[in-house]
PDB file of C-alpha atoms in Angstrom:
ATOM      1  CA  MET A  20      17.967   1.743  23.606  1.00  0.00           C
ATOM      2  CA  ASN A  21      15.364   3.911  25.339  1.00  0.00           C
ATOM      3  CA  LYS A  22      12.266   2.676  23.530  1.00  0.00           C
ATOM      4  CA  ASN A  23       9.990   5.582  24.434  1.00  0.00           C
ATOM      5  CA  ASN A  24      12.612   8.170  23.556  1.00  0.00           C
ATOM      6  CA  SER A  25      13.294   6.474  20.213  1.00  0.00           C
ATOM      7  CA  LEU A  26       9.588   6.515  19.358  1.00  0.00           C
ATOM      8  CA  GLU A  27       9.356  10.209  20.135  1.00  0.00           C
ATOM      9  CA  VAL A  28      12.438  10.873  18.020  1.00  0.00           C
ATOM     10  CA  ILE A  29      11.013   9.082  14.981  1.00  0.00           C
ATOM     11  CA  LYS A  30       7.621  10.744  15.418  1.00  0.00           C
ATOM     12  CA  ASP A  31       9.314  14.152  15.527  1.00  0.00           C
ATOM     13  CA  CYS A  32      11.499  13.152  12.586  1.00  0.00           C
ATOM     14  CA  THR A  33       8.558  12.176  10.355  1.00  0.00           C
ATOM     15  CA  THR A  34       6.874  15.491  11.194  1.00  0.00           C
ATOM     16  CA  TYR A  35      10.098  17.310  10.347  1.00  0.00           C
ATOM     17  CA  ILE A  36      10.336  15.470   7.024  1.00  0.00           C
ATOM     18  CA  LYS A  37       6.745  16.381   6.097  1.00  0.00           C
ATOM     19  CA  ASN A  38       7.444  20.049   6.836  1.00  0.00           C
ATOM     20  CA  HIS A  39      10.740  20.154   4.913  1.00  0.00           C
ATOM     21  CA  LEU A  40      10.101  18.164   1.739  1.00  0.00           C
ATOM     22  CA  GLN A  41      11.552  21.002  -0.336  1.00  0.00           C
ATOM     23  CA  ASP A  42      14.840  20.888   1.564  1.00  0.00           C
ATOM     24  CA  THR A  43      17.782  18.564   1.071  1.00  0.00           C
ATOM     25  CA  LEU A  44      16.967  15.549   3.227  1.00  0.00           C
ATOM     26  CA  THR A  45      19.204  12.534   3.698  1.00  0.00           C
ATOM     27  CA  ALA A  46      19.358   9.749   6.247  1.00  0.00           C
ATOM     28  CA  GLU A  47      22.806  11.028   7.238  1.00  0.00           C
ATOM     29  CA  SER A  48      21.611  14.576   7.890  1.00  0.00           C
ATOM     30  CA  LEU A  49      18.571  13.366   9.829  1.00  0.00           C
ATOM     31  CA  ALA A  50      20.698  11.051  11.961  1.00  0.00           C
ATOM     32  CA  SER A  51      22.995  13.968  12.755  1.00  0.00           C
ATOM     33  CA  ARG A  52      20.061  16.235  13.562  1.00  0.00           C
ATOM     34  CA  TYR A  53      18.766  13.813  16.193  1.00  0.00           C
ATOM     35  CA  GLY A  54      22.147  12.859  17.604  1.00  0.00           C
ATOM     36  CA  TYR A  55      22.212   9.260  16.380  1.00  0.00           C
ATOM     37  CA  SER A  56      24.786   7.334  14.447  1.00  0.00           C
ATOM     38  CA  PHE A  57      23.755   6.672  10.864  1.00  0.00           C
ATOM     39  CA  TYR A  58      23.353   2.931  11.498  1.00  0.00           C
ATOM     40  CA  HIS A  59      21.358   3.338  14.721  1.00  0.00           C
ATOM     41  CA  PHE A  60      19.053   5.953  13.189  1.00  0.00           C
ATOM     42  CA  CYS A  61      18.275   3.808  10.140  1.00  0.00           C
ATOM     43  CA  HIS A  62      17.684   0.819  12.419  1.00  0.00           C
ATOM     44  CA  ILE A  63      15.082   2.498  14.646  1.00  0.00           C
ATOM     45  CA  PHE A  64      13.448   4.228  11.661  1.00  0.00           C
ATOM     46  CA  LYS A  65      13.020   0.847   9.958  1.00  0.00           C
ATOM     47  CA  ILE A  66      11.520  -0.634  13.139  1.00  0.00           C
ATOM     48  CA  CYS A  67       8.992   2.188  13.505  1.00  0.00           C
ATOM     49  CA  CYS A  68       8.092   2.781   9.849  1.00  0.00           C
ATOM     50  CA  ASP A  69       8.935  -0.551   8.210  1.00  0.00           C
ATOM     51  CA  MET A  70      10.920   1.210   5.505  1.00  0.00           C
ATOM     52  CA  SER A  71      14.174   3.102   5.150  1.00  0.00           C
ATOM     53  CA  PRO A  72      14.334   6.886   5.696  1.00  0.00           C
ATOM     54  CA  GLY A  73      15.203   7.390   2.029  1.00  0.00           C
ATOM     55  CA  LYS A  74      12.191   5.451   0.802  1.00  0.00           C
ATOM     56  CA  TYR A  75       9.909   7.267   3.243  1.00  0.00           C
ATOM     57  CA  ILE A  76      11.143  10.666   2.027  1.00  0.00           C
ATOM     58  CA  ARG A  77      10.720   9.682  -1.624  1.00  0.00           C
ATOM     59  CA  LEU A  78       7.167   8.395  -1.107  1.00  0.00           C
ATOM     60  CA  LEU A  79       6.066  11.515   0.767  1.00  0.00           C
ATOM     61  CA  ARG A  80       7.531  13.751  -1.925  1.00  0.00           C
ATOM     62  CA  LEU A  81       5.750  11.829  -4.652  1.00  0.00           C
ATOM     63  CA  GLU A  82       2.444  11.842  -2.765  1.00  0.00           C
ATOM     64  CA  LYS A  83       2.704  15.605  -2.216  1.00  0.00           C
ATOM     65  CA  ALA A  84       3.616  16.110  -5.878  1.00  0.00           C
ATOM     66  CA  LYS A  85       0.547  14.104  -6.949  1.00  0.00           C
ATOM     67  CA  LYS A  86      -1.721  16.356  -4.919  1.00  0.00           C
ATOM     68  CA  ASP A  87      -0.035  19.457  -6.328  1.00  0.00           C
ATOM     69  CA  ILE A  88      -0.489  18.196  -9.888  1.00  0.00           C
ATOM     70  CA  LEU A  89      -4.190  17.537  -9.316  1.00  0.00           C
ATOM     71  CA  SER A  90      -4.588  21.005  -7.807  1.00  0.00           C
ATOM     72  CA  GLY A  91      -3.379  22.581 -11.057  1.00  0.00           C
ATOM     73  CA  MET A  92       0.359  22.975 -10.560  1.00  0.00           C
ATOM     74  CA  SER A  93       2.513  22.136 -13.565  1.00  0.00           C
ATOM     75  CA  ILE A  94       4.214  18.753 -13.482  1.00  0.00           C
ATOM     76  CA  THR A  95       7.675  20.295 -13.664  1.00  0.00           C
ATOM     77  CA  GLN A  96       6.950  22.730 -10.841  1.00  0.00           C
ATOM     78  CA  ALA A  97       5.443  19.976  -8.680  1.00  0.00           C
ATOM     79  CA  GLY A  98       8.679  18.032  -8.994  1.00  0.00           C
ATOM     80  CA  PHE A  99      10.896  20.998  -8.143  1.00  0.00           C
ATOM     81  CA  ASP A 100       8.694  22.097  -5.240  1.00  0.00           C
ATOM     82  CA  ASN A 101       8.910  18.668  -3.671  1.00  0.00           C
ATOM     83  CA  GLY A 102      12.641  18.160  -3.591  1.00  0.00           C
ATOM     84  CA  PHE A 103      13.407  16.698  -7.019  1.00  0.00           C
ATOM     85  CA  GLU A 104      16.403  18.451  -8.558  1.00  0.00           C
ATOM     86  CA  THR A 105      15.558  17.693 -12.195  1.00  0.00           C
ATOM     87  CA  SER A 106      12.361  17.117 -14.132  1.00  0.00           C
ATOM     88  CA  SER A 107      13.805  13.909 -15.587  1.00  0.00           C
ATOM     89  CA  GLY A 108      14.581  12.628 -12.084  1.00  0.00           C
ATOM     90  CA  PHE A 109      11.036  13.376 -10.977  1.00  0.00           C
ATOM     91  CA  SER A 110       9.540  11.735 -14.072  1.00  0.00           C
ATOM     92  CA  LYS A 111      11.619   8.595 -13.547  1.00  0.00           C
ATOM     93  CA  ALA A 112      10.718   8.352  -9.844  1.00  0.00           C
ATOM     94  CA  PHE A 113       7.018   8.943 -10.569  1.00  0.00           C
ATOM     95  CA  ARG A 114       6.820   6.251 -13.230  1.00  0.00           C
ATOM     96  CA  LYS A 115       8.798   3.782 -11.098  1.00  0.00           C
ATOM     97  CA  GLU A 116       6.451   4.288  -8.147  1.00  0.00           C
ATOM     98  CA  TYR A 117       3.063   4.456  -9.895  1.00  0.00           C
ATOM     99  CA  GLY A 118       3.625   2.623 -13.167  1.00  0.00           C
ATOM    100  CA  ILE A 119       2.491   5.566 -15.316  1.00  0.00           C
ATOM    101  CA  SER A 120       3.880   8.985 -16.152  1.00  0.00           C
ATOM    102  CA  ALA A 121       2.783  12.078 -14.270  1.00  0.00           C
ATOM    103  CA  ARG A 122       1.118  13.306 -17.451  1.00  0.00           C
ATOM    104  CA  GLU A 123      -0.859  10.073 -17.806  1.00  0.00           C
ATOM    105  CA  TYR A 124      -1.814  10.287 -14.151  1.00  0.00           C
ATOM    106  CA  LEU A 125      -3.133  13.809 -14.598  1.00  0.00           C
ATOM    107  CA  LYS A 126      -5.122  12.738 -17.652  1.00  0.00           C
ATOM    108  CA  GLN A 127      -6.711   9.841 -15.823  1.00  0.00           C
ATOM    109  CA  ASN A 128      -7.219  11.959 -12.708  1.00  0.00           C
ATOM    110  CA  LYS A 129      -7.277   8.737 -10.744  1.00  0.00           C
ATOM    111  CA  GLU A 130      -7.454  10.013  -7.209  1.00  0.00           C
ATOM    112  CA  SER A 131     -10.333  12.403  -7.785  1.00  0.00           C
ATOM    113  CA  GLU A 132     -12.735   9.574  -7.011  1.00  0.00           C
ATOM    114  CA  VAL A 133     -10.463   7.076  -5.288  1.00  0.00           C
ATOM    115  CA  LEU A 134     -11.108   7.786  -1.629  1.00  0.00           C
ATOM    116  CA  ILE A 135     -10.248   5.610   1.329  1.00  0.00           C
ATOM    117  CA  MET A 136     -12.012   5.636   4.644  1.00  0.00           C
ATOM    118  CA  LEU A 137      -9.252   5.995   7.204  1.00  0.00           C
ATOM    119  CA  HIS A 138     -11.053   3.967   9.831  1.00  0.00           C
ATOM    120  CA  VAL A 139      -8.900   1.542  11.780  1.00  0.00           C
ATOM    121  CA  GLU A 140      -9.588  -0.982  14.518  1.00  0.00           C
ATOM    122  CA  ILE A 141      -7.237  -3.266  16.414  1.00  0.00           C
ATOM    123  CA  LYS A 142      -8.664  -6.778  16.428  1.00  0.00           C
ATOM    124  CA  THR A 143      -7.516 -10.125  17.780  1.00  0.00           C
ATOM    125  CA  LEU A 144      -8.058 -12.817  15.161  1.00  0.00           C
ATOM    126  CA  GLN A 145      -8.154 -16.562  15.481  1.00  0.00           C
ATOM    127  CA  SER A 146      -6.229 -18.506  12.861  1.00  0.00           C
ATOM    128  CA  GLN A 147      -8.127 -18.711   9.588  1.00  0.00           C
ATOM    129  CA  THR A 148      -8.015 -20.980   6.568  1.00  0.00           C
ATOM    130  CA  ALA A 149      -8.315 -19.865   2.971  1.00  0.00           C
ATOM    131  CA  LEU A 150      -8.623 -21.967  -0.173  1.00  0.00           C
ATOM    132  CA  GLY A 151      -7.698 -20.502  -3.520  1.00  0.00           C
ATOM    133  CA  TYR A 152      -5.172 -20.123  -6.304  1.00  0.00           C
ATOM    134  CA  GLU A 153      -1.397 -19.724  -6.079  1.00  0.00           C
ATOM    135  CA  ILE A 154      -0.389 -17.511  -8.958  1.00  0.00           C
ATOM    136  CA  PRO A 155       3.164 -16.643 -10.050  1.00  0.00           C
ATOM    137  CA  GLY A 156       3.533 -12.887 -10.100  1.00  0.00           C
ATOM    138  CA  GLU A 157       5.977 -10.019 -10.026  1.00  0.00           C
ATOM    139  CA  TYR A 158       6.095  -9.131  -6.347  1.00  0.00           C
ATOM    140  CA  ASP A 159       7.166  -5.678  -5.240  1.00  0.00           C
ATOM    141  CA  SER A 160       7.998  -5.206  -1.558  1.00  0.00           C
ATOM    142  CA  ASP A 161       6.069  -1.949  -1.739  1.00  0.00           C
ATOM    143  CA  TYR A 162       2.487  -2.980  -0.959  1.00  0.00           C
ATOM    144  CA  SER A 163       1.217   0.197  -2.609  1.00  0.00           C
ATOM    145  CA  LYS A 164       2.280  -1.445  -5.891  1.00  0.00           C
ATOM    146  CA  SER A 165       1.671  -5.128  -5.235  1.00  0.00           C
ATOM    147  CA  GLY A 166      -1.638  -4.630  -3.418  1.00  0.00           C
ATOM    148  CA  ALA A 167      -4.857  -5.700  -5.163  1.00  0.00           C
ATOM    149  CA  TYR A 168      -2.793  -7.853  -7.496  1.00  0.00           C
ATOM    150  CA  TRP A 169      -5.972  -9.743  -8.409  1.00  0.00           C
ATOM    151  CA  ASN A 170      -6.740  -6.867 -10.759  1.00  0.00           C
ATOM    152  CA  HIS A 171      -3.958  -8.165 -13.067  1.00  0.00           C
ATOM    153  CA  ILE A 172      -5.253 -11.738 -13.227  1.00  0.00           C
ATOM    154  CA  ASN A 173      -7.571 -13.448 -15.706  1.00  0.00           C
ATOM    155  CA  PHE A 174      -9.476 -15.782 -13.393  1.00  0.00           C
ATOM    156  CA  LYS A 175     -11.110 -17.547 -16.343  1.00  0.00           C
ATOM    157  CA  GLU A 176      -7.869 -19.526 -16.549  1.00  0.00           C
ATOM    158  CA  TYR A 177      -8.493 -21.008 -13.086  1.00  0.00           C
ATOM    159  CA  PRO A 178     -11.160 -23.430 -11.811  1.00  0.00           C
ATOM    160  CA  ALA A 179     -14.398 -21.972 -10.486  1.00  0.00           C
ATOM    161  CA  TYR A 180     -15.031 -21.918  -6.770  1.00  0.00           C
ATOM    162  CA  PRO A 181     -16.583 -25.231  -5.668  1.00  0.00           C
ATOM    163  CA  GLU A 182     -20.227 -25.287  -4.701  1.00  0.00           C
ATOM    164  CA  GLY A 183     -21.337 -26.111  -1.190  1.00  0.00           C
ATOM    165  CA  ILE A 184     -18.292 -24.679   0.607  1.00  0.00           C
ATOM    166  CA  HIS A 185     -19.261 -21.827   2.879  1.00  0.00           C
ATOM    167  CA  ASP A 186     -17.049 -18.792   2.459  1.00  0.00           C
ATOM    168  CA  TYR A 187     -16.605 -15.762   4.682  1.00  0.00           C
ATOM    169  CA  GLY A 188     -15.119 -13.410   2.142  1.00  0.00           C
ATOM    170  CA  GLU A 189     -12.255 -13.396  -0.324  1.00  0.00           C
ATOM    171  CA  VAL A 190      -8.622 -12.719   0.537  1.00  0.00           C
ATOM    172  CA  GLY A 191      -5.558 -11.666  -1.406  1.00  0.00           C
ATOM    173  CA  LEU A 192      -1.993 -11.932  -0.114  1.00  0.00           C
ATOM    174  CA  TRP A 193       1.589 -12.739  -1.057  1.00  0.00           C
ATOM    175  CA  THR A 194       3.030 -15.945   0.321  1.00  0.00           C
ATOM    176  CA  HIS A 195       6.127 -18.168   0.189  1.00  0.00           C
ATOM    177  CA  PRO A 196       4.982 -21.531  -1.211  1.00  0.00           C
ATOM    178  CA  ASP A 197       8.559 -22.559  -2.031  1.00  0.00           C
ATOM    179  CA  HIS A 198      10.716 -22.445   1.081  1.00  0.00           C
ATOM    180  CA  ILE A 199      13.800 -23.532  -0.847  1.00  0.00           C
ATOM    181  CA  SER A 200      13.834 -20.949  -3.627  1.00  0.00           C
ATOM    182  CA  GLY A 201      11.977 -18.304  -1.643  1.00  0.00           C
ATOM    183  CA  GLU A 202       9.902 -17.527  -4.735  1.00  0.00           C
ATOM    184  CA  LEU A 203       6.845 -15.477  -3.901  1.00  0.00           C
ATOM    185  CA  HIS A 204       3.451 -16.380  -5.297  1.00  0.00           C
ATOM    186  CA  TYR A 205       0.242 -14.418  -5.118  1.00  0.00           C
ATOM    187  CA  PHE A 206      -2.652 -16.143  -3.392  1.00  0.00           C
ATOM    188  CA  PHE A 207      -6.281 -15.261  -3.981  1.00  0.00           C
ATOM    189  CA  GLY A 208      -9.199 -17.237  -2.656  1.00  0.00           C
ATOM    190  CA  PHE A 209     -11.908 -17.483  -0.033  1.00  0.00           C
ATOM    191  CA  LEU A 210     -11.996 -17.916   3.736  1.00  0.00           C
ATOM    192  CA  THR A 211     -13.647 -21.146   4.769  1.00  0.00           C
ATOM    193  CA  ASP A 212     -14.089 -23.617   7.595  1.00  0.00           C
ATOM    194  CA  SER A 213     -13.946 -26.566   5.196  1.00  0.00           C
ATOM    195  CA  THR A 214     -11.155 -29.108   5.672  1.00  0.00           C
ATOM    196  CA  GLU A 215     -11.368 -30.377   2.087  1.00  0.00           C
ATOM    197  CA  ILE A 216      -9.011 -29.010  -0.558  1.00  0.00           C
ATOM    198  CA  PRO A 217     -10.655 -29.234  -4.006  1.00  0.00           C
ATOM    199  CA  GLU A 218      -8.567 -30.172  -7.016  1.00  0.00           C
ATOM    200  CA  GLY A 219      -6.723 -27.180  -8.436  1.00  0.00           C
ATOM    201  CA  PHE A 220      -6.845 -25.269  -5.162  1.00  0.00           C
ATOM    202  CA  HIS A 221      -4.273 -24.547  -2.466  1.00  0.00           C
ATOM    203  CA  LYS A 222      -4.603 -23.869   1.228  1.00  0.00           C
ATOM    204  CA  VAL A 223      -3.159 -20.950   3.189  1.00  0.00           C
ATOM    205  CA  ASP A 224      -3.337 -20.691   6.962  1.00  0.00           C
ATOM    206  CA  ILE A 225      -3.498 -17.110   8.196  1.00  0.00           C
ATOM    207  CA  PRO A 226      -1.871 -16.917  11.653  1.00  0.00           C
ATOM    208  CA  ALA A 227      -3.803 -15.846  14.719  1.00  0.00           C
ATOM    209  CA  GLY A 228      -2.802 -12.606  16.382  1.00  0.00           C
ATOM    210  CA  ARG A 229      -3.563  -8.941  16.644  1.00  0.00           C
ATOM    211  CA  TYR A 230      -4.214  -7.029  13.457  1.00  0.00           C
ATOM    212  CA  ALA A 231      -4.812  -3.405  12.607  1.00  0.00           C
ATOM    213  CA  VAL A 232      -7.831  -3.515  10.292  1.00  0.00           C
ATOM    214  CA  PHE A 233      -8.363  -0.637   7.856  1.00  0.00           C
ATOM    215  CA  THR A 234     -11.734  -0.197   6.155  1.00  0.00           C
ATOM    216  CA  ILE A 235     -11.740   0.831   2.500  1.00  0.00           C
ATOM    217  CA  LYS A 236     -14.758   2.768   1.304  1.00  0.00           C
ATOM    218  CA  SER A 237     -16.853   0.926  -1.298  1.00  0.00           C
ATOM    219  CA  GLN A 238     -16.093   1.805  -4.924  1.00  0.00           C
ATOM    220  CA  GLU A 239     -18.055   1.705  -8.168  1.00  0.00           C
ATOM    221  CA  THR A 240     -15.760  -0.500 -10.266  1.00  0.00           C
ATOM    222  CA  PRO A 241     -13.089  -3.173  -9.687  1.00  0.00           C
ATOM    223  CA  GLU A 242     -10.458  -0.778 -11.045  1.00  0.00           C
ATOM    224  CA  LYS A 243     -11.407   1.849  -8.478  1.00  0.00           C
ATOM    225  CA  VAL A 244     -11.406  -0.773  -5.730  1.00  0.00           C
ATOM    226  CA  ALA A 245      -7.869  -1.769  -6.730  1.00  0.00           C
ATOM    227  CA  ASP A 246      -6.719   1.863  -6.733  1.00  0.00           C
ATOM    228  CA  ALA A 247      -8.311   2.488  -3.346  1.00  0.00           C
ATOM    229  CA  VAL A 248      -6.644  -0.598  -1.874  1.00  0.00           C
ATOM    230  CA  ARG A 249      -3.218   0.451  -3.164  1.00  0.00           C
ATOM    231  CA  ASN A 250      -3.715   3.969  -1.835  1.00  0.00           C
ATOM    232  CA  GLY A 251      -4.792   2.413   1.448  1.00  0.00           C
ATOM    233  CA  TRP A 252      -1.597   0.382   1.742  1.00  0.00           C
ATOM    234  CA  ARG A 253       0.408   3.482   0.897  1.00  0.00           C
ATOM    235  CA  TYR A 254      -1.279   5.316   3.782  1.00  0.00           C
ATOM    236  CA  VAL A 255      -0.649   2.403   6.156  1.00  0.00           C
ATOM    237  CA  PHE A 256       3.072   2.278   5.476  1.00  0.00           C
ATOM    238  CA  THR A 257       3.865   5.965   4.965  1.00  0.00           C
ATOM    239  CA  GLU A 258       1.554   7.529   7.529  1.00  0.00           C
ATOM    240  CA  TRP A 259      -0.057   5.237  10.078  1.00  0.00           C
ATOM    241  CA  LEU A 260       2.918   3.071  11.052  1.00  0.00           C
ATOM    242  CA  CYS A 261       5.269   6.015  11.402  1.00  0.00           C
ATOM    243  CA  THR A 262       3.012   7.916  13.792  1.00  0.00           C
ATOM    244  CA  GLN A 263       2.253   4.971  16.052  1.00  0.00           C
ATOM    245  CA  LYS A 264       3.117   5.074  19.752  1.00  0.00           C
ATOM    246  CA  GLU A 265       1.560   1.714  20.608  1.00  0.00           C
ATOM    247  CA  TYR A 266       2.114  -0.719  17.749  1.00  0.00           C
ATOM    248  CA  LYS A 267       4.633  -1.855  15.179  1.00  0.00           C
ATOM    249  CA  ILE A 268       4.348  -4.407  12.410  1.00  0.00           C
ATOM    250  CA  SER A 269       4.616  -8.053  13.440  1.00  0.00           C
ATOM    251  CA  HIS A 270       6.478 -10.389  11.125  1.00  0.00           C
ATOM    252  CA  GLN A 271       4.739 -13.402  12.669  1.00  0.00           C
ATOM    253  CA  GLY A 272       1.470 -12.632  10.887  1.00  0.00           C
ATOM    254  CA  MET A 273       0.487 -11.870   7.305  1.00  0.00           C
ATOM    255  CA  CYS A 274      -0.472  -8.657   5.564  1.00  0.00           C
ATOM    256  CA  PHE A 275      -3.605  -9.436   3.594  1.00  0.00           C
ATOM    257  CA  GLU A 276      -6.687  -7.956   1.983  1.00  0.00           C
ATOM    258  CA  CYS A 277     -10.203  -9.181   2.689  1.00  0.00           C
ATOM    259  CA  TYR A 278     -13.174  -8.478   0.435  1.00  0.00           C
ATOM    260  CA  GLN A 279     -16.670  -8.881   1.874  1.00  0.00           C
ATOM    261  CA  GLY A 280     -19.538  -7.680  -0.283  1.00  0.00           C
ATOM    262  CA  GLU A 281     -18.911  -4.059  -1.222  1.00  0.00           C
ATOM    263  CA  GLU A 282     -16.374  -3.523   1.561  1.00  0.00           C
ATOM    264  CA  ALA A 283     -12.636  -4.126   1.463  1.00  0.00           C
ATOM    265  CA  TYR A 284     -10.345  -4.377   4.474  1.00  0.00           C
ATOM    266  CA  LEU A 285      -6.590  -4.246   4.886  1.00  0.00           C
ATOM    267  CA  TYR A 286      -5.120  -6.416   7.646  1.00  0.00           C
ATOM    268  CA  LEU A 287      -1.748  -5.494   9.125  1.00  0.00           C
ATOM    269  CA  PRO A 288      -0.290  -7.791  11.838  1.00  0.00           C
ATOM    270  CA  VAL A 289       0.864  -5.730  14.823  1.00  0.00           C
ATOM    271  CA  ILE A 290       2.529  -6.150  18.210  1.00  0.00           C
ATOM    272  CA  ASP A 291       3.113  -3.733  21.062  1.00  0.00           C
ATOM    273  CA  LEU A 292       6.051  -1.376  20.800  1.00  0.00           C
TER     274      LEU A 292
END
């Protein structure tokens, strides 16, 4: 595989998709357009964008439809104008992706004040230790849904942070505590240099490596912080990764969120393409 040529192909492909959301778009037709076999095209698209072509197309259509709805377009028209053949199909896809109906979304007008600061830096991190809670949860591989999962948790049911342990911010991430069953748990806790593990707490070691660090603009309420974080992850996986010429996601690190004061940061492990 010519790596540089493949990157250029996927970059051109994502631009083509964005400009043709109203058209019939399939992985098969895109593979044919760029002269690849279906399997090979899906393989390189997954490497570059960390999702399938079909999922990428669906997310972009839904994001565009959201903006159209907020701009005053009718919900039905927004669905049709963004490649959904039926209003029921659009409604089902919208609710599946965002957890609410398009009508509820319009009423709440969530994104009018949920802004993210698209500032990114590539940083090399040393390994870090976090102490916190392992919480059973309903994980979704789409980080735009499972991000900021702490917003669903009643922390009064868990022990308070111990006194006298210096922390460097709080982190949230999904981890595999059970290597036999593969069951995912949500972890939320604090970064620390302490070697003691208090009763009721668990330890997670965040691997060293290079990370793309995205800064989330401070928000007024925890709910708005959670929305901004989820929108931030959506941007990372639907926009930033797919336009990269230098980096791709590394599966040796961990995707995690870090909260320090009023700022929130998204950490994406990356390696050179």
